[in-house]
mmCIF file of C-alpha atoms in Angstrom:
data_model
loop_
_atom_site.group_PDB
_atom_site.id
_atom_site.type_symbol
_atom_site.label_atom_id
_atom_site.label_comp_id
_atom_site.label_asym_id
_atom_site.label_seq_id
_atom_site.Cartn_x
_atom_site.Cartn_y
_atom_site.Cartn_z
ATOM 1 C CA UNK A 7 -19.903 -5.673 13.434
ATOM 2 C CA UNK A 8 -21.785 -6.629 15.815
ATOM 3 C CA UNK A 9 -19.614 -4.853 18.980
ATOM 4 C CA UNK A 10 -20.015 -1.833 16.592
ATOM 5 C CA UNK A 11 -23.646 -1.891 16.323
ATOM 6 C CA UNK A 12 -24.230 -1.712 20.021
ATOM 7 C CA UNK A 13 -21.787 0.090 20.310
ATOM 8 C CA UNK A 14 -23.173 3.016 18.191
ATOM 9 C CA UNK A 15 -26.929 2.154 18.845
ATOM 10 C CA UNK A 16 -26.339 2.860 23.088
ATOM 11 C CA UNK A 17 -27.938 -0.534 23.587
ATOM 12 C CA UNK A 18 -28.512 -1.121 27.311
ATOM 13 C CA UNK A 19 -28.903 -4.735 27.164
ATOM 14 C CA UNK A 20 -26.069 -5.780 29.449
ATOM 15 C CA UNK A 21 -26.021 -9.431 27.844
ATOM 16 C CA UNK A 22 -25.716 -8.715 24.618
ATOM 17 C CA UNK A 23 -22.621 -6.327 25.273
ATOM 18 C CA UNK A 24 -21.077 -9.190 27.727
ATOM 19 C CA UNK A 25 -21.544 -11.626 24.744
ATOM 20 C CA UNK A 26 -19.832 -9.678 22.559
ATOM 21 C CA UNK A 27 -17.081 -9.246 24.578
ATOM 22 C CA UNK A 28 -16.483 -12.543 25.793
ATOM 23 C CA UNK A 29 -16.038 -13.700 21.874
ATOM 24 C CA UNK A 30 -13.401 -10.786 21.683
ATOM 25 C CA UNK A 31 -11.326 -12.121 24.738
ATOM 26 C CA UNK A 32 -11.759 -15.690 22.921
ATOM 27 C CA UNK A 33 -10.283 -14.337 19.818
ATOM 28 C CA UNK A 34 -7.306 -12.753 21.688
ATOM 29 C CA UNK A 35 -6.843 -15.309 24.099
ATOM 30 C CA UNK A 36 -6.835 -17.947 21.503
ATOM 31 C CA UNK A 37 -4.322 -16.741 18.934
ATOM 32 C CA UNK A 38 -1.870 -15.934 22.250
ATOM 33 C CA UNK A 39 -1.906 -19.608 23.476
ATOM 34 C CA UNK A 40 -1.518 -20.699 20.159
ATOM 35 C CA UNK A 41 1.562 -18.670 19.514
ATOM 36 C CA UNK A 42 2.838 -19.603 22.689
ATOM 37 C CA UNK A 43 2.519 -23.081 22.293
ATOM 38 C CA UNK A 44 3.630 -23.063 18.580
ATOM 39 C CA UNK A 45 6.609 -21.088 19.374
ATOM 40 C CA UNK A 46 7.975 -23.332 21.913
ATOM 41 C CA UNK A 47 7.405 -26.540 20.336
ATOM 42 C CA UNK A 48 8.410 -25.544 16.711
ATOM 43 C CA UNK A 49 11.435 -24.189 15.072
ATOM 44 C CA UNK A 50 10.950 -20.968 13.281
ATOM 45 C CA UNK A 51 9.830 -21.200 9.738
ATOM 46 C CA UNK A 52 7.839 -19.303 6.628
ATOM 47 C CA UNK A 53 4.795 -21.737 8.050
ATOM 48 C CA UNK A 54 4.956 -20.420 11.596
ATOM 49 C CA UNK A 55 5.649 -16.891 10.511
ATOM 50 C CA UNK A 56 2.471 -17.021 8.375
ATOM 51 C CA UNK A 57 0.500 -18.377 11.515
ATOM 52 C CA UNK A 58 2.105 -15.875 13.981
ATOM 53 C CA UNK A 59 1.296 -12.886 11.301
ATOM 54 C CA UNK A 60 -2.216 -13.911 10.537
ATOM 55 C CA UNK A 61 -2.850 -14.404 14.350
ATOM 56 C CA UNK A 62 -0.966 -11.189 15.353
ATOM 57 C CA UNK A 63 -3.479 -9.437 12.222
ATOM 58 C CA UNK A 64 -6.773 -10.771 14.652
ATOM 59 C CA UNK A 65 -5.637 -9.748 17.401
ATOM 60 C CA UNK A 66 -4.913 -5.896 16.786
ATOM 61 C CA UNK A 67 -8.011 -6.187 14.631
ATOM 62 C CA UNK A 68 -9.601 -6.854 18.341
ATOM 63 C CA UNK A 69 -8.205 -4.248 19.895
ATOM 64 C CA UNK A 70 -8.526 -1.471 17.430
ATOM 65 C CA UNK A 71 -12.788 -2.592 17.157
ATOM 66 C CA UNK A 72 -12.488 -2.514 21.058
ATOM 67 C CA UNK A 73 -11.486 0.981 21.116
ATOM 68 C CA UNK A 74 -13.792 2.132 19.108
ATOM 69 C CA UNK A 75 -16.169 0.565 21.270
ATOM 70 C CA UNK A 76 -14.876 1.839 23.774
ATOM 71 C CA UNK A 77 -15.131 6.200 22.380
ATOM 72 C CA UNK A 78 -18.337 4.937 21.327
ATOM 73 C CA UNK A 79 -19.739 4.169 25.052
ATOM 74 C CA UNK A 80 -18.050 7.180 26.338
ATOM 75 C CA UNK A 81 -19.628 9.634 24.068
ATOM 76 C CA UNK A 82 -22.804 7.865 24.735
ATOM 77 C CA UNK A 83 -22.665 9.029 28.325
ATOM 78 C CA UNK A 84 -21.307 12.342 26.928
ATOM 79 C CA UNK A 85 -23.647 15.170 27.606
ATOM 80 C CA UNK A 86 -22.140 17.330 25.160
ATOM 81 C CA UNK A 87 -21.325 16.985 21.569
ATOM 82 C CA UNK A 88 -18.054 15.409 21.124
ATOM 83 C CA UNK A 89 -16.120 17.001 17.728
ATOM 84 C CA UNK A 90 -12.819 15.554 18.238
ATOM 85 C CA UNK A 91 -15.083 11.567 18.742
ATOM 86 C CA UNK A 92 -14.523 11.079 14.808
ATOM 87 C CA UNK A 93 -10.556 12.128 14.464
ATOM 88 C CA UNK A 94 -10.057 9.355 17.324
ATOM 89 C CA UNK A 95 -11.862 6.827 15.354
ATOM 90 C CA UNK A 96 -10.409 7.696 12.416
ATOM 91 C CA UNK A 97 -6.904 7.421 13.895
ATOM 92 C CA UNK A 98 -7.257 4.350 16.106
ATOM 93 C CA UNK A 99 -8.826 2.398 12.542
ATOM 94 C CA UNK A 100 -5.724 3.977 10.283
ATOM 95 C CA UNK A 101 -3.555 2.175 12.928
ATOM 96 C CA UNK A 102 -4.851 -1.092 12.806
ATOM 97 C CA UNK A 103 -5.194 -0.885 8.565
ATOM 98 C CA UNK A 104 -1.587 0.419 8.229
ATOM 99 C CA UNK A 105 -0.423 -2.819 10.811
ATOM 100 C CA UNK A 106 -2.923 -4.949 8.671
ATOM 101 C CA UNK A 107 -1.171 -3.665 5.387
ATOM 102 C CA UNK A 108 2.237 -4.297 7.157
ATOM 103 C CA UNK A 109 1.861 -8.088 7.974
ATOM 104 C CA UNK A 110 -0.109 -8.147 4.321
ATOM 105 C CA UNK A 111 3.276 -7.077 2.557
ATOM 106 C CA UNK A 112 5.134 -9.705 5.284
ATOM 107 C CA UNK A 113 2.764 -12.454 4.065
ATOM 108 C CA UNK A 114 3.364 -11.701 0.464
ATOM 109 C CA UNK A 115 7.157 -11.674 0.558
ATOM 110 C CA UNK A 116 6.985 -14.864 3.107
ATOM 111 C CA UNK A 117 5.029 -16.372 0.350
ATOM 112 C CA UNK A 118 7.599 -15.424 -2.363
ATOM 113 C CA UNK A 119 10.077 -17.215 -0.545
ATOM 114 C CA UNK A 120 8.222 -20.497 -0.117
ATOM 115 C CA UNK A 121 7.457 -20.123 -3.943
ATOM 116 C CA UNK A 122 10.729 -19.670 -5.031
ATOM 117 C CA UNK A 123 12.789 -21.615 -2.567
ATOM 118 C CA UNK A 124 10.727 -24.229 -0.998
ATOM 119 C CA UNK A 125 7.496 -25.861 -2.451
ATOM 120 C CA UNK A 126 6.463 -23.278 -5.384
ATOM 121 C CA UNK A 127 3.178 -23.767 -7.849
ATOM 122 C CA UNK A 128 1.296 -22.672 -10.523
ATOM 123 C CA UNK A 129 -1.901 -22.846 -7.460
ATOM 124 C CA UNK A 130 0.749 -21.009 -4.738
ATOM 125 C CA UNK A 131 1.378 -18.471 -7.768
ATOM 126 C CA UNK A 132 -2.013 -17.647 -8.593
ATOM 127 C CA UNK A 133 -3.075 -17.110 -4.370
ATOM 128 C CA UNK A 134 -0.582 -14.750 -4.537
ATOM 129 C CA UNK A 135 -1.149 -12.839 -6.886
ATOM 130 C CA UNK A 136 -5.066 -12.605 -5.472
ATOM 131 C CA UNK A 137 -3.151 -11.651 -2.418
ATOM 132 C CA UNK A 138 -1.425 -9.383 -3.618
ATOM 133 C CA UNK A 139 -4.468 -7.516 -5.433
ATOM 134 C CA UNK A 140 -6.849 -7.663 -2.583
ATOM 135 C CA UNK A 141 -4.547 -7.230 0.580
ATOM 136 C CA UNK A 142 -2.077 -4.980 -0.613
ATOM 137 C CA UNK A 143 -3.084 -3.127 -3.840
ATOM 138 C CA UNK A 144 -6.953 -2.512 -3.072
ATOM 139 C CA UNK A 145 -6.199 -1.429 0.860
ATOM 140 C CA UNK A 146 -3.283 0.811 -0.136
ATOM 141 C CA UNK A 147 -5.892 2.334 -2.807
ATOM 142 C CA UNK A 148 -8.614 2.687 -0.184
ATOM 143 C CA UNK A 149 -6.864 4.083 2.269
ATOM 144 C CA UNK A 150 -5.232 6.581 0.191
ATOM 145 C CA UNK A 151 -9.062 7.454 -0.944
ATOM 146 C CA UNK A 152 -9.882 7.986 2.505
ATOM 147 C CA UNK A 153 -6.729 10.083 3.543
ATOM 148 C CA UNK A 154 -7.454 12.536 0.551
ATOM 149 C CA UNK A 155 -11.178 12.598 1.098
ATOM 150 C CA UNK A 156 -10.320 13.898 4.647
ATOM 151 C CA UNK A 157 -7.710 16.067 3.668
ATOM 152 C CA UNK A 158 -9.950 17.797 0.551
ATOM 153 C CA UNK A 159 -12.958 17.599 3.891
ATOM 154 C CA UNK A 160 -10.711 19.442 6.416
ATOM 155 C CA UNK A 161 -9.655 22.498 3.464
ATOM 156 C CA UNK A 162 -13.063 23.219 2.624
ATOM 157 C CA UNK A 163 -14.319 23.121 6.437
ATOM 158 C CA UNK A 164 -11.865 25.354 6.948
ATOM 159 C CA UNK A 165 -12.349 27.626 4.546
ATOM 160 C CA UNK A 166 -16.118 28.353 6.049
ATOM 161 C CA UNK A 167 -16.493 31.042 8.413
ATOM 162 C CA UNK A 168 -16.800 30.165 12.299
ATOM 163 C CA UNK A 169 -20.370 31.296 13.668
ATOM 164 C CA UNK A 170 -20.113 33.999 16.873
ATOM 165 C CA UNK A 171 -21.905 33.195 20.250
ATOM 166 C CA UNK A 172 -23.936 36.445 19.279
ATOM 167 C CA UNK A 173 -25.052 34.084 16.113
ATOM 168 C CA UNK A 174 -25.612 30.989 17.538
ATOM 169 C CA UNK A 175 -27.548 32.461 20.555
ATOM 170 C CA UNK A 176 -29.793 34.152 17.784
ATOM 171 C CA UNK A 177 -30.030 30.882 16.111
ATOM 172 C CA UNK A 178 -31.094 29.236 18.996
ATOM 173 C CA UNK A 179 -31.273 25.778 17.255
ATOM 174 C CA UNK A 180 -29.943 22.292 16.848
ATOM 175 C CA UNK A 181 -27.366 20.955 13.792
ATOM 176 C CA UNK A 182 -29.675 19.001 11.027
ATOM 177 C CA UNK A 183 -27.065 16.780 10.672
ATOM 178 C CA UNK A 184 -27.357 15.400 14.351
ATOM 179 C CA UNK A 185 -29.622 17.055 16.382
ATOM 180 C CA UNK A 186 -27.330 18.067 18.900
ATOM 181 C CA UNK A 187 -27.264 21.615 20.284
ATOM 182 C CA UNK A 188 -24.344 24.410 18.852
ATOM 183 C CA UNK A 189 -21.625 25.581 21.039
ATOM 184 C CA UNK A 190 -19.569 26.092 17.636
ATOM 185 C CA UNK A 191 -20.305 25.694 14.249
ATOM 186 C CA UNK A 192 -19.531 26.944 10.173
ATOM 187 C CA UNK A 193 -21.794 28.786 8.321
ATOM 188 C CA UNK A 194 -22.003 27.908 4.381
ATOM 189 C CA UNK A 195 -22.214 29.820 1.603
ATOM 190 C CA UNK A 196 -26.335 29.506 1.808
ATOM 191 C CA UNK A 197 -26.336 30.833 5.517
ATOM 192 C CA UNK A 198 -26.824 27.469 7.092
ATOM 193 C CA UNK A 199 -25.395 26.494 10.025
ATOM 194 C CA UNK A 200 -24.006 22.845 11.216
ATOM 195 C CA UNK A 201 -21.483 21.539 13.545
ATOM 196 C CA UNK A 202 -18.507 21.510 11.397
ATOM 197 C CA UNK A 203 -17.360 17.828 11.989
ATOM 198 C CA UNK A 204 -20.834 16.969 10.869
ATOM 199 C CA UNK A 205 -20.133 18.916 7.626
ATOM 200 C CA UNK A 206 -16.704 16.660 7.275
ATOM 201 C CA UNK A 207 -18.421 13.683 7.639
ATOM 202 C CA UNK A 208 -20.559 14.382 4.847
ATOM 203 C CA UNK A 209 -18.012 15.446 2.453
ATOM 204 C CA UNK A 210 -16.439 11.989 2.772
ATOM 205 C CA UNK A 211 -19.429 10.917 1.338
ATOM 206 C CA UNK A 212 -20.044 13.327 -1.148
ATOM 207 C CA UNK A 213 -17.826 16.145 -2.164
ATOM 208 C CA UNK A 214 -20.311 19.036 -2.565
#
């Protein structure tokens, strides 16, 4: 949250950003030692393949908030308004959920086993089941919400008309969704005029 925040805010204070960074590189560094050193002292079982999944899970977690950061600081220094910034956000994040929902599935199955074949439990039972709700039912819910939400977005975006140069140069004004000047926009059905990414982003939140 906090690499996000500065991220989006175009904070110039140097430390802060180096700070935030240097507990990102911890928490990849970290989990790759640990692996390494877990993998070469241990023999494989459902214990290290739990360890090696969670720590694999923080460390693309990392990465994907990194690159997000990292569109973030380049559209700061963007003169121009950036349309496609929010696809590549949105694509880099469904990444890192779908490998999230990937080692969540792993974990549950890797728990099954241990259950059923090594040390089971009414307590291992019941975590699972949590597990199962929150990591696996209620992210594959979500992110379906989102990926129709964006689909239903992208149709009725579409389905605006695109404003002409000849428009926009009688316009002559900013979007009132971000203040940013008009090279392109949609017009809606009440004549206004916004950036239509700006539009999208708005229809995620509400759908009229």
């Amino acid at each position: 949250p906090m690499l996000m925040s500065l991220s989006a805010s175009h904070n110039p204070n140097t430390h802060r950003h180096v700070r935030a960074l240097c507990v990102c590189a911890f928490l990849v560094i970290f989990p790759v030692v640990l692996l390494c050193y877990l993998w070469s002292n241990h023999t494989i079982s459902t214990w290290l393949l739990a360890v090696s999944a969670f720590s694999i899970e923080v460390i693309v977690k990392v990465f994907v908030s990194l690159m997000v950061y990292s569109l973030f600081l380049i559209d700061a220094y963007r003169t121009t308004f950036w349309e496609k910034l929010d696809d590549y956000v949105y694509y880099i994040r469904a990444f890192g959920n779908t490998i999230e929902f990937s080692f969540g599935i792993f974990l549950f199955f890797n728990g099954a086993w241990i259950l059923l074949f090594e040390s089971g439990g009414a307590i291992r039972a019941l975590m699972m089941c949590i597990h199962a709700y929150f990591n696996i039912w209620c992210e594959a819910r979500a992110g379906w919400s989102v990926f129709m939400k964006r689909r239903t977005a992208v149709n009725k975006i579409n389905s605006l008309p695109e404003a002409s140069n000849a428009q926009l140069q009688s316009l002559d004004d900013v979007c009132a969704i971000c203040y940013q000047e008009m090279t392109s926009a949609k017009i809606t059905r009440c004549n206004h005029y916004f950036h239509g990414v700006c539009l999208r982003k708005w229809l995620y939140v509400q759908d009229r």
